[in-house]
Amino acid sequence: KGSLFIPLLLIILNIALLPKRSLGKMILAFIAGIGEFAAIFNSVLLALLLKALLLGDWFFAEVPIRCDIVLGSAFLLSVIGLTARGKIFADGNDWKISQVLRKPLLLAVWALWIVATIAAFAAEKGLGIQLHLSETNEEVESCEDRSGLTPAELLSCHKIFSVPVTATTCALLTEQEQAMLGKYKATAVATPIASAKLGNPTTPITTCVKAGMNVALGTGGAIDSGNLDMFEVMRFAALQARREKGDADALPAIAPLMMATVCGAQAQGRTDCGMLKEGMDADIILVDFSAPHLMPCHNVPSGLVFSAKGGDVAMTMVRGKILYQNGKFTTIDLNSVVSEIMEYAIPRLLGEKEEK
């Protein structure tokens, strides 16, 4: 009962909360409100899909067809700056899924019920949540202006941290927020190169660790960081922490090495990988220390963090299967991949018309 008034209520709230919106966007908001009817009939997916298509970013999901569990994940969508992406990685026939929130604090206040719904869904299904948190001053200020709360405080009100959370950057967390996330054993993913390239604040690694948070490392993507070289990320993280603290011992070489391996596995809730240990998956790389820039090797962790680079990897093994060795990929035809990128993918991405 009363469901007929939901679209009208949404458009009124939309006008009140976002007065600068054009009439066209407000009309779209009204149409999107019709999606609320679907929620009333327990079809959350349809409701969010309408909103995502009309008001948000496009959603992307790396969803294998055989992974039918994804059909139960109704939140692989975006809603006014909210993007929930399905992050799926294969583990034989088993699949692990985390939901992802992209800049959730740019949401209109009336849409925050979706965040609470996502938290409840994740808790029910035993999922973790990935999100971008307190990355920029604009994000934090926008959240405080709209709600009177910081991003982490607002998400905490909606019980996001009641499930395992992996939060990218966490650059502008207050000490109180760090302590709160440490209590929840949340993970901060530092992307030092991407943050620096974008001119954004970087993750305060040492203070997050002291607050009890798990801190892992990431590239932030090839576009933002220039490449996907985790050796560069480890080096940059160590140098950044030492510069900020004015202390050459602020982050020993072994720390970023663990952040890139053990802490990364912990962030994914995985206990079967992340270190070389009996019973763990055989996920291994071999680094060629005969390269001139790696000689002499006085300390292996220091050499890996401060001197090595991706090109020094001689072999990559995943779950005991060699995927790369001595410059050759064993599971893909590199020439065909490059050809497809140059002749098909790039022209389509850049909008170039195919010659007939």
Tab-separated table of C-alpha atoms in Angstrom:
chain	number	residue	atom	x	y	z
A	1	LYS	CA	0.000	0.000	0.000
A	2	GLY	CA	1.139	3.492	-0.775
A	3	SER	CA	3.570	2.261	-3.409
A	4	LEU	CA	1.979	4.568	-5.979
A	5	PHE	CA	3.381	7.524	-4.095
A	6	ILE	CA	7.010	6.348	-4.200
A	7	PRO	CA	7.888	7.820	-7.620
A	8	LEU	CA	6.289	11.128	-6.600
A	9	LEU	CA	8.220	11.122	-3.333
A	10	LEU	CA	11.477	10.449	-5.162
A	11	ILE	CA	11.013	13.340	-7.553
A	12	ILE	CA	10.161	15.680	-4.662
A	13	LEU	CA	13.264	14.586	-2.765
A	14	ASN	CA	15.290	14.866	-5.932
A	15	ILE	CA	14.206	18.481	-6.377
A	16	ALA	CA	14.894	19.285	-2.737
A	17	LEU	CA	18.287	17.616	-2.507
A	18	LEU	CA	19.670	18.291	-5.968
A	19	PRO	CA	18.256	21.696	-6.983
A	20	LYS	CA	20.777	22.204	-9.748
A	21	ARG	CA	19.525	19.262	-11.781
A	22	SER	CA	18.089	19.927	-15.182
A	23	LEU	CA	14.425	19.226	-15.873
A	24	GLY	CA	15.447	16.367	-18.139
A	25	LYS	CA	17.378	14.636	-15.369
A	26	MET	CA	14.544	15.148	-12.925
A	27	ILE	CA	12.177	13.520	-15.400
A	28	LEU	CA	14.584	10.617	-15.629
A	29	ALA	CA	14.626	10.480	-11.836
A	30	PHE	CA	10.852	10.229	-11.862
A	31	ILE	CA	11.003	7.410	-14.413
A	32	ALA	CA	13.668	5.696	-12.357
A	33	GLY	CA	11.355	5.917	-9.394
A	34	ILE	CA	9.054	3.525	-11.165
A	35	GLY	CA	11.785	0.983	-10.486
A	36	GLU	CA	10.789	1.140	-6.829
A	37	PHE	CA	7.660	-0.812	-7.704
A	38	ALA	CA	9.918	-3.744	-8.580
A	39	ALA	CA	11.511	-3.575	-5.150
A	40	ILE	CA	8.072	-3.838	-3.582
A	41	PHE	CA	7.635	-7.093	-5.464
A	42	ASN	CA	11.059	-8.324	-4.347
A	43	SER	CA	12.665	-7.638	-7.699
A	44	VAL	CA	15.504	-5.460	-6.486
A	45	LEU	CA	17.570	-6.222	-9.555
A	46	LEU	CA	15.040	-4.679	-11.903
A	47	ALA	CA	14.584	-1.644	-9.691
A	48	LEU	CA	18.309	-0.929	-9.556
A	49	LEU	CA	18.766	-1.678	-13.218
A	50	LEU	CA	16.263	1.026	-14.162
A	51	LYS	CA	18.104	3.518	-12.010
A	52	ALA	CA	21.514	2.442	-13.239
A	53	LEU	CA	20.566	2.824	-16.878
A	54	LEU	CA	18.926	6.196	-16.383
A	55	LEU	CA	20.970	7.943	-13.736
A	56	GLY	CA	24.215	6.143	-13.010
A	57	ASP	CA	27.370	4.932	-14.637
A	58	TRP	CA	27.167	1.781	-16.715
A	59	PHE	CA	27.747	-1.326	-14.720
A	60	PHE	CA	30.252	-3.978	-15.633
A	61	ALA	CA	30.386	-7.548	-14.398
A	62	GLU	CA	32.977	-10.141	-15.287
A	63	VAL	CA	30.416	-12.895	-15.074
A	64	PRO	CA	31.070	-16.345	-16.529
A	65	ILE	CA	27.798	-17.835	-17.788
A	66	ARG	CA	28.303	-21.006	-15.771
A	67	CYS	CA	28.584	-19.005	-12.556
A	68	ASP	CA	24.870	-18.924	-11.913
A	69	ILE	CA	25.346	-17.708	-8.350
A	70	VAL	CA	25.769	-14.256	-9.866
A	71	LEU	CA	22.074	-14.291	-10.699
A	72	GLY	CA	21.463	-13.881	-7.008
A	73	SER	CA	23.689	-10.823	-6.767
A	74	ALA	CA	21.286	-7.996	-7.465
A	75	PHE	CA	23.759	-5.234	-6.941
A	76	LEU	CA	26.163	-5.383	-9.887
A	77	LEU	CA	24.876	-1.957	-10.844
A	78	SER	CA	25.486	1.750	-10.450
A	79	VAL	CA	23.113	4.324	-9.082
A	80	ILE	CA	23.985	8.018	-9.307
A	81	GLY	CA	27.676	7.518	-8.861
A	82	LEU	CA	27.278	4.139	-7.134
A	83	THR	CA	28.811	1.280	-9.074
A	84	ALA	CA	28.533	-2.246	-7.757
A	85	ARG	CA	30.855	-4.453	-9.771
A	86	GLY	CA	31.099	-8.204	-9.548
A	87	LYS	CA	34.679	-9.185	-8.856
A	88	ILE	CA	34.990	-12.870	-9.554
A	89	PHE	CA	38.050	-15.069	-9.636
A	90	ALA	CA	38.186	-18.719	-10.499
A	91	ASP	CA	39.097	-21.311	-7.945
A	92	GLY	CA	38.569	-24.490	-9.899
A	93	ASN	CA	34.782	-24.841	-9.983
A	94	ASP	CA	34.393	-22.615	-6.940
A	95	TRP	CA	33.799	-18.885	-7.219
A	96	LYS	CA	34.246	-16.092	-4.767
A	97	ILE	CA	32.371	-12.857	-5.238
A	98	SER	CA	32.712	-9.452	-3.671
A	99	GLN	CA	30.395	-6.553	-4.272
A	100	VAL	CA	31.973	-3.233	-5.096
A	101	LEU	CA	30.822	0.306	-4.357
A	102	ARG	CA	32.338	3.031	-6.492
A	103	LYS	CA	32.299	6.479	-4.865
A	104	PRO	CA	29.167	5.696	-2.871
A	105	LEU	CA	29.145	8.992	-1.009
A	106	LEU	CA	28.165	10.953	-4.112
A	107	LEU	CA	24.729	9.383	-3.776
A	108	ALA	CA	21.647	11.421	-3.176
A	109	VAL	CA	20.604	10.865	0.432
A	110	TRP	CA	17.374	9.156	-0.601
A	111	ALA	CA	19.345	6.465	-2.399
A	112	LEU	CA	21.372	5.399	0.635
A	113	TRP	CA	18.834	2.683	1.396
A	114	ILE	CA	20.568	0.791	-1.393
A	115	VAL	CA	23.828	0.813	0.581
A	116	ALA	CA	22.074	-0.703	3.594
A	117	THR	CA	20.443	-3.278	1.330
A	118	ILE	CA	23.817	-4.202	-0.138
A	119	ALA	CA	25.246	-4.659	3.358
A	120	ALA	CA	22.337	-6.907	4.337
A	121	PHE	CA	22.642	-8.902	1.121
A	122	ALA	CA	26.394	-9.364	1.592
A	123	ALA	CA	25.905	-10.484	5.184
A	124	GLU	CA	23.207	-12.962	4.157
A	125	LYS	CA	25.297	-14.459	1.343
A	126	GLY	CA	28.604	-14.398	3.185
A	127	LEU	CA	30.156	-11.918	0.759
A	128	GLY	CA	32.704	-9.195	1.225
A	129	ILE	CA	32.350	-5.656	-0.082
A	130	GLN	CA	34.890	-3.628	-2.016
A	131	LEU	CA	34.608	0.131	-2.152
A	132	HIS	CA	36.527	3.341	-2.728
A	133	LEU	CA	36.653	5.334	0.497
A	134	SER	CA	37.789	8.860	1.336
A	135	GLU	CA	39.939	9.232	-1.745
A	136	THR	CA	39.571	12.943	-2.415
A	137	ASN	CA	38.705	16.121	-0.542
A	138	GLU	CA	35.746	16.591	-2.883
A	139	GLU	CA	34.301	13.218	-1.920
A	140	VAL	CA	34.653	13.839	1.813
A	141	GLU	CA	33.332	17.405	1.666
A	142	SER	CA	30.380	16.346	-0.480
A	143	CYS	CA	29.454	13.638	2.001
A	144	GLU	CA	29.717	15.967	4.979
A	145	ASP	CA	27.651	18.638	3.217
A	146	ARG	CA	24.894	16.154	2.376
A	147	SER	CA	24.784	14.125	5.558
A	148	GLY	CA	26.817	15.837	8.259
A	149	LEU	CA	28.925	12.697	8.524
A	150	THR	CA	32.257	11.616	7.094
A	151	PRO	CA	32.188	8.845	4.464
A	152	ALA	CA	33.244	6.097	6.871
A	153	GLU	CA	30.786	7.294	9.518
A	154	LEU	CA	27.927	7.303	7.024
A	155	LEU	CA	28.741	3.823	5.738
A	156	SER	CA	29.043	2.580	9.303
A	157	CYS	CA	25.523	3.834	10.017
A	158	HIS	CA	24.326	1.590	7.199
A	159	LYS	CA	26.274	-1.407	8.585
A	160	ILE	CA	28.617	-1.728	5.609
A	161	PHE	CA	31.444	-2.703	7.952
A	162	SER	CA	29.449	-5.559	9.454
A	163	VAL	CA	30.904	-7.682	6.621
A	164	PRO	CA	34.528	-7.942	5.416
A	165	VAL	CA	35.348	-4.682	3.631
A	166	THR	CA	38.196	-3.851	1.279
A	167	ALA	CA	38.443	-0.079	0.852
A	168	THR	CA	40.665	1.537	-1.754
A	169	THR	CA	43.022	4.322	-0.597
A	170	CYS	CA	41.370	5.456	2.679
A	171	ALA	CA	43.628	8.464	2.216
A	172	LEU	CA	41.611	10.960	4.259
A	173	LEU	CA	40.416	8.850	7.165
A	174	THR	CA	40.506	10.532	10.556
A	175	GLU	CA	42.230	8.807	13.469
A	176	GLN	CA	38.812	7.875	14.825
A	177	GLU	CA	37.804	6.348	11.491
A	178	GLN	CA	41.039	4.408	11.273
A	179	ALA	CA	40.442	3.033	14.754
A	180	MET	CA	36.868	2.104	13.814
A	181	LEU	CA	37.966	0.286	10.652
A	182	GLY	CA	40.747	-1.383	12.603
A	183	LYS	CA	38.142	-2.678	15.030
A	184	TYR	CA	36.206	-4.123	12.097
A	185	LYS	CA	39.437	-5.587	10.626
A	186	ALA	CA	38.779	-3.776	7.360
A	187	THR	CA	41.397	-3.656	4.614
A	188	ALA	CA	42.802	-0.480	3.117
A	189	VAL	CA	44.243	-0.911	-0.360
A	190	ALA	CA	47.011	1.586	-1.000
A	191	THR	CA	47.453	2.608	-4.642
A	192	PRO	CA	50.384	5.004	-4.207
A	193	ILE	CA	51.322	5.444	-7.861
A	194	ALA	CA	47.759	5.925	-9.104
A	195	SER	CA	46.969	8.372	-6.297
A	196	ALA	CA	50.115	10.390	-6.976
A	197	LYS	CA	49.496	10.452	-10.726
A	198	LEU	CA	45.960	11.752	-10.149
A	199	GLY	CA	47.181	14.330	-7.666
A	200	ASN	CA	45.168	12.739	-4.884
A	201	PRO	CA	46.183	12.172	-1.258
A	202	THR	CA	47.864	8.849	-0.631
A	203	THR	CA	47.137	6.162	1.927
A	204	PRO	CA	48.747	6.770	5.346
A	205	ILE	CA	50.055	3.224	5.469
A	206	THR	CA	51.827	3.221	8.814
A	207	THR	CA	48.983	4.876	10.747
A	208	CYS	CA	46.412	2.529	9.223
A	209	VAL	CA	48.507	-0.472	10.258
A	210	LYS	CA	48.927	0.896	13.771
A	211	ALA	CA	45.152	1.323	13.976
A	212	GLY	CA	44.735	-2.400	13.350
A	213	MET	CA	43.743	-2.276	9.704
A	214	ASN	CA	44.981	-4.756	7.141
A	215	VAL	CA	46.796	-2.828	4.397
A	216	ALA	CA	47.289	-4.310	0.932
A	217	LEU	CA	48.694	-2.851	-2.282
A	218	GLY	CA	47.230	-2.304	-5.738
A	219	THR	CA	48.131	-0.568	-8.965
A	220	GLY	CA	44.833	1.272	-9.328
A	221	GLY	CA	44.689	0.129	-12.946
A	222	ALA	CA	46.902	0.658	-15.968
A	223	ILE	CA	45.218	3.942	-16.892
A	224	ASP	CA	45.794	5.556	-13.515
A	225	SER	CA	49.235	4.123	-12.754
A	226	GLY	CA	50.714	3.722	-16.251
A	227	ASN	CA	51.201	-0.038	-15.937
A	228	LEU	CA	50.415	-3.002	-13.701
A	229	ASP	CA	53.898	-3.482	-12.263
A	230	MET	CA	53.506	-4.433	-8.603
A	231	PHE	CA	57.248	-4.091	-8.042
A	232	GLU	CA	56.908	-0.381	-8.774
A	233	VAL	CA	53.947	-0.179	-6.407
A	234	MET	CA	55.919	-1.811	-3.584
A	235	ARG	CA	58.839	0.542	-4.135
A	236	PHE	CA	56.634	3.635	-4.307
A	237	ALA	CA	54.755	2.630	-1.148
A	238	ALA	CA	57.988	2.239	0.805
A	239	LEU	CA	59.467	5.497	-0.470
A	240	GLN	CA	56.252	7.399	0.187
A	241	ALA	CA	55.990	6.171	3.780
A	242	ARG	CA	59.625	7.015	4.471
A	243	ARG	CA	59.291	10.489	2.967
A	244	GLU	CA	56.121	11.263	4.934
A	245	LYS	CA	57.647	10.135	8.220
A	246	GLY	CA	61.098	11.517	7.507
A	247	ASP	CA	62.449	8.166	8.603
A	248	ALA	CA	64.345	5.673	6.439
A	249	ASP	CA	63.143	2.875	8.716
A	250	ALA	CA	59.445	3.846	8.585
A	251	LEU	CA	58.536	0.981	6.257
A	252	PRO	CA	61.137	-1.813	6.000
A	253	ALA	CA	61.387	-3.628	2.647
A	254	ILE	CA	59.708	-6.736	4.031
A	255	ALA	CA	56.555	-4.706	4.831
A	256	PRO	CA	55.479	-3.775	1.274
A	257	LEU	CA	56.452	-7.279	0.163
A	258	MET	CA	53.999	-8.726	2.682
A	259	MET	CA	51.383	-6.133	1.768
A	260	ALA	CA	51.572	-7.264	-1.862
A	261	THR	CA	51.250	-10.953	-0.983
A	262	VAL	CA	50.005	-12.053	2.449
A	263	CYS	CA	47.881	-8.968	3.087
A	264	GLY	CA	46.411	-9.131	-0.414
A	265	ALA	CA	45.266	-12.699	0.165
A	266	GLN	CA	43.853	-11.701	3.546
A	267	ALA	CA	41.909	-8.884	1.895
A	268	GLN	CA	40.226	-11.454	-0.348
A	269	GLY	CA	39.452	-13.693	2.602
A	270	ARG	CA	41.733	-16.362	1.197
A	271	THR	CA	43.691	-18.745	3.374
A	272	ASP	CA	44.973	-20.911	0.535
A	273	CYS	CA	47.516	-18.509	-0.954
A	274	GLY	CA	49.696	-15.507	-0.218
A	275	MET	CA	52.846	-17.251	0.991
A	276	LEU	CA	55.181	-20.121	0.178
A	277	LYS	CA	54.039	-22.733	2.635
A	278	GLU	CA	53.121	-26.401	2.585
A	279	GLY	CA	49.409	-26.802	1.902
A	280	MET	CA	49.109	-23.438	0.133
A	281	ASP	CA	48.330	-23.083	-3.571
A	282	ALA	CA	51.469	-23.140	-5.710
A	283	ASP	CA	51.217	-19.475	-6.750
A	284	ILE	CA	54.850	-18.653	-7.431
A	285	ILE	CA	57.038	-16.289	-9.400
A	286	LEU	CA	60.752	-16.704	-10.045
A	287	VAL	CA	62.832	-13.533	-10.316
A	288	ASP	CA	66.088	-13.523	-12.292
A	289	PHE	CA	68.654	-11.976	-9.955
A	290	SER	CA	71.413	-12.307	-12.547
A	291	ALA	CA	70.300	-9.016	-14.132
A	292	PRO	CA	72.991	-6.303	-13.695
A	293	HIS	CA	70.707	-3.963	-11.724
A	294	LEU	CA	70.069	-6.737	-9.177
A	295	MET	CA	73.735	-7.492	-8.536
A	296	PRO	CA	75.124	-7.863	-5.983
A	297	CYS	CA	72.226	-9.045	-3.845
A	298	HIS	CA	72.884	-8.299	-0.192
A	299	ASN	CA	69.257	-8.621	0.911
A	300	VAL	CA	66.513	-10.377	-1.075
A	301	PRO	CA	63.483	-8.398	0.205
A	302	SER	CA	65.348	-5.139	-0.333
A	303	GLY	CA	66.367	-6.215	-3.833
A	304	LEU	CA	62.790	-7.163	-4.722
A	305	VAL	CA	61.291	-3.926	-3.430
A	306	PHE	CA	63.902	-1.320	-4.381
A	307	SER	CA	65.601	-2.773	-7.457
A	308	ALA	CA	63.460	-5.387	-9.214
A	309	LYS	CA	60.836	-4.721	-11.872
A	310	GLY	CA	58.175	-6.746	-13.626
A	311	GLY	CA	60.481	-7.582	-16.501
A	312	ASP	CA	62.753	-9.467	-14.130
A	313	VAL	CA	60.137	-12.181	-13.585
A	314	ALA	CA	61.332	-15.328	-15.341
A	315	MET	CA	58.405	-17.611	-14.480
A	316	THR	CA	54.846	-17.270	-13.230
A	317	MET	CA	52.973	-20.247	-11.809
A	318	VAL	CA	49.350	-20.261	-10.641
A	319	ARG	CA	48.062	-23.260	-8.702
A	320	GLY	CA	50.939	-25.295	-10.014
A	321	LYS	CA	50.394	-24.393	-13.669
A	322	ILE	CA	53.061	-22.388	-15.482
A	323	LEU	CA	51.457	-19.444	-17.275
A	324	TYR	CA	54.644	-17.596	-18.250
A	325	GLN	CA	58.242	-18.685	-18.624
A	326	ASN	CA	61.299	-17.029	-20.160
A	327	GLY	CA	59.342	-14.495	-22.191
A	328	LYS	CA	56.670	-16.895	-23.440
A	329	PHE	CA	53.030	-17.179	-22.394
A	330	THR	CA	51.895	-20.776	-22.258
A	331	THR	CA	48.136	-20.250	-22.341
A	332	ILE	CA	47.641	-17.408	-24.834
A	333	ASP	CA	48.815	-16.511	-28.316
A	334	LEU	CA	50.352	-13.094	-27.665
A	335	ASN	CA	50.549	-12.147	-31.336
A	336	SER	CA	46.862	-12.893	-31.828
A	337	VAL	CA	45.941	-10.900	-28.748
A	338	VAL	CA	47.942	-7.876	-29.893
A	339	SER	CA	46.463	-8.157	-33.372
A	340	GLU	CA	42.924	-8.250	-32.018
A	341	ILE	CA	43.606	-5.245	-29.810
A	342	MET	CA	45.057	-3.159	-32.627
A	343	GLU	CA	42.663	-4.170	-35.365
A	344	TYR	CA	39.403	-4.579	-33.446
A	345	ALA	CA	39.353	-3.332	-29.860
A	346	ILE	CA	41.106	0.027	-30.229
A	347	PRO	CA	39.151	1.118	-33.322
A	348	ARG	CA	35.900	0.333	-31.526
A	349	LEU	CA	36.967	2.092	-28.347
A	350	LEU	CA	38.092	5.187	-30.222
A	351	GLY	CA	35.018	5.179	-32.413
A	352	GLU	CA	36.880	4.637	-35.641
A	353	LYS	CA	34.724	3.301	-38.442
A	354	GLU	CA	35.754	0.040	-40.002
A	355	GLU	CA	36.675	0.273	-43.636
A	356	LYS	CA	34.321	-1.590	-45.880
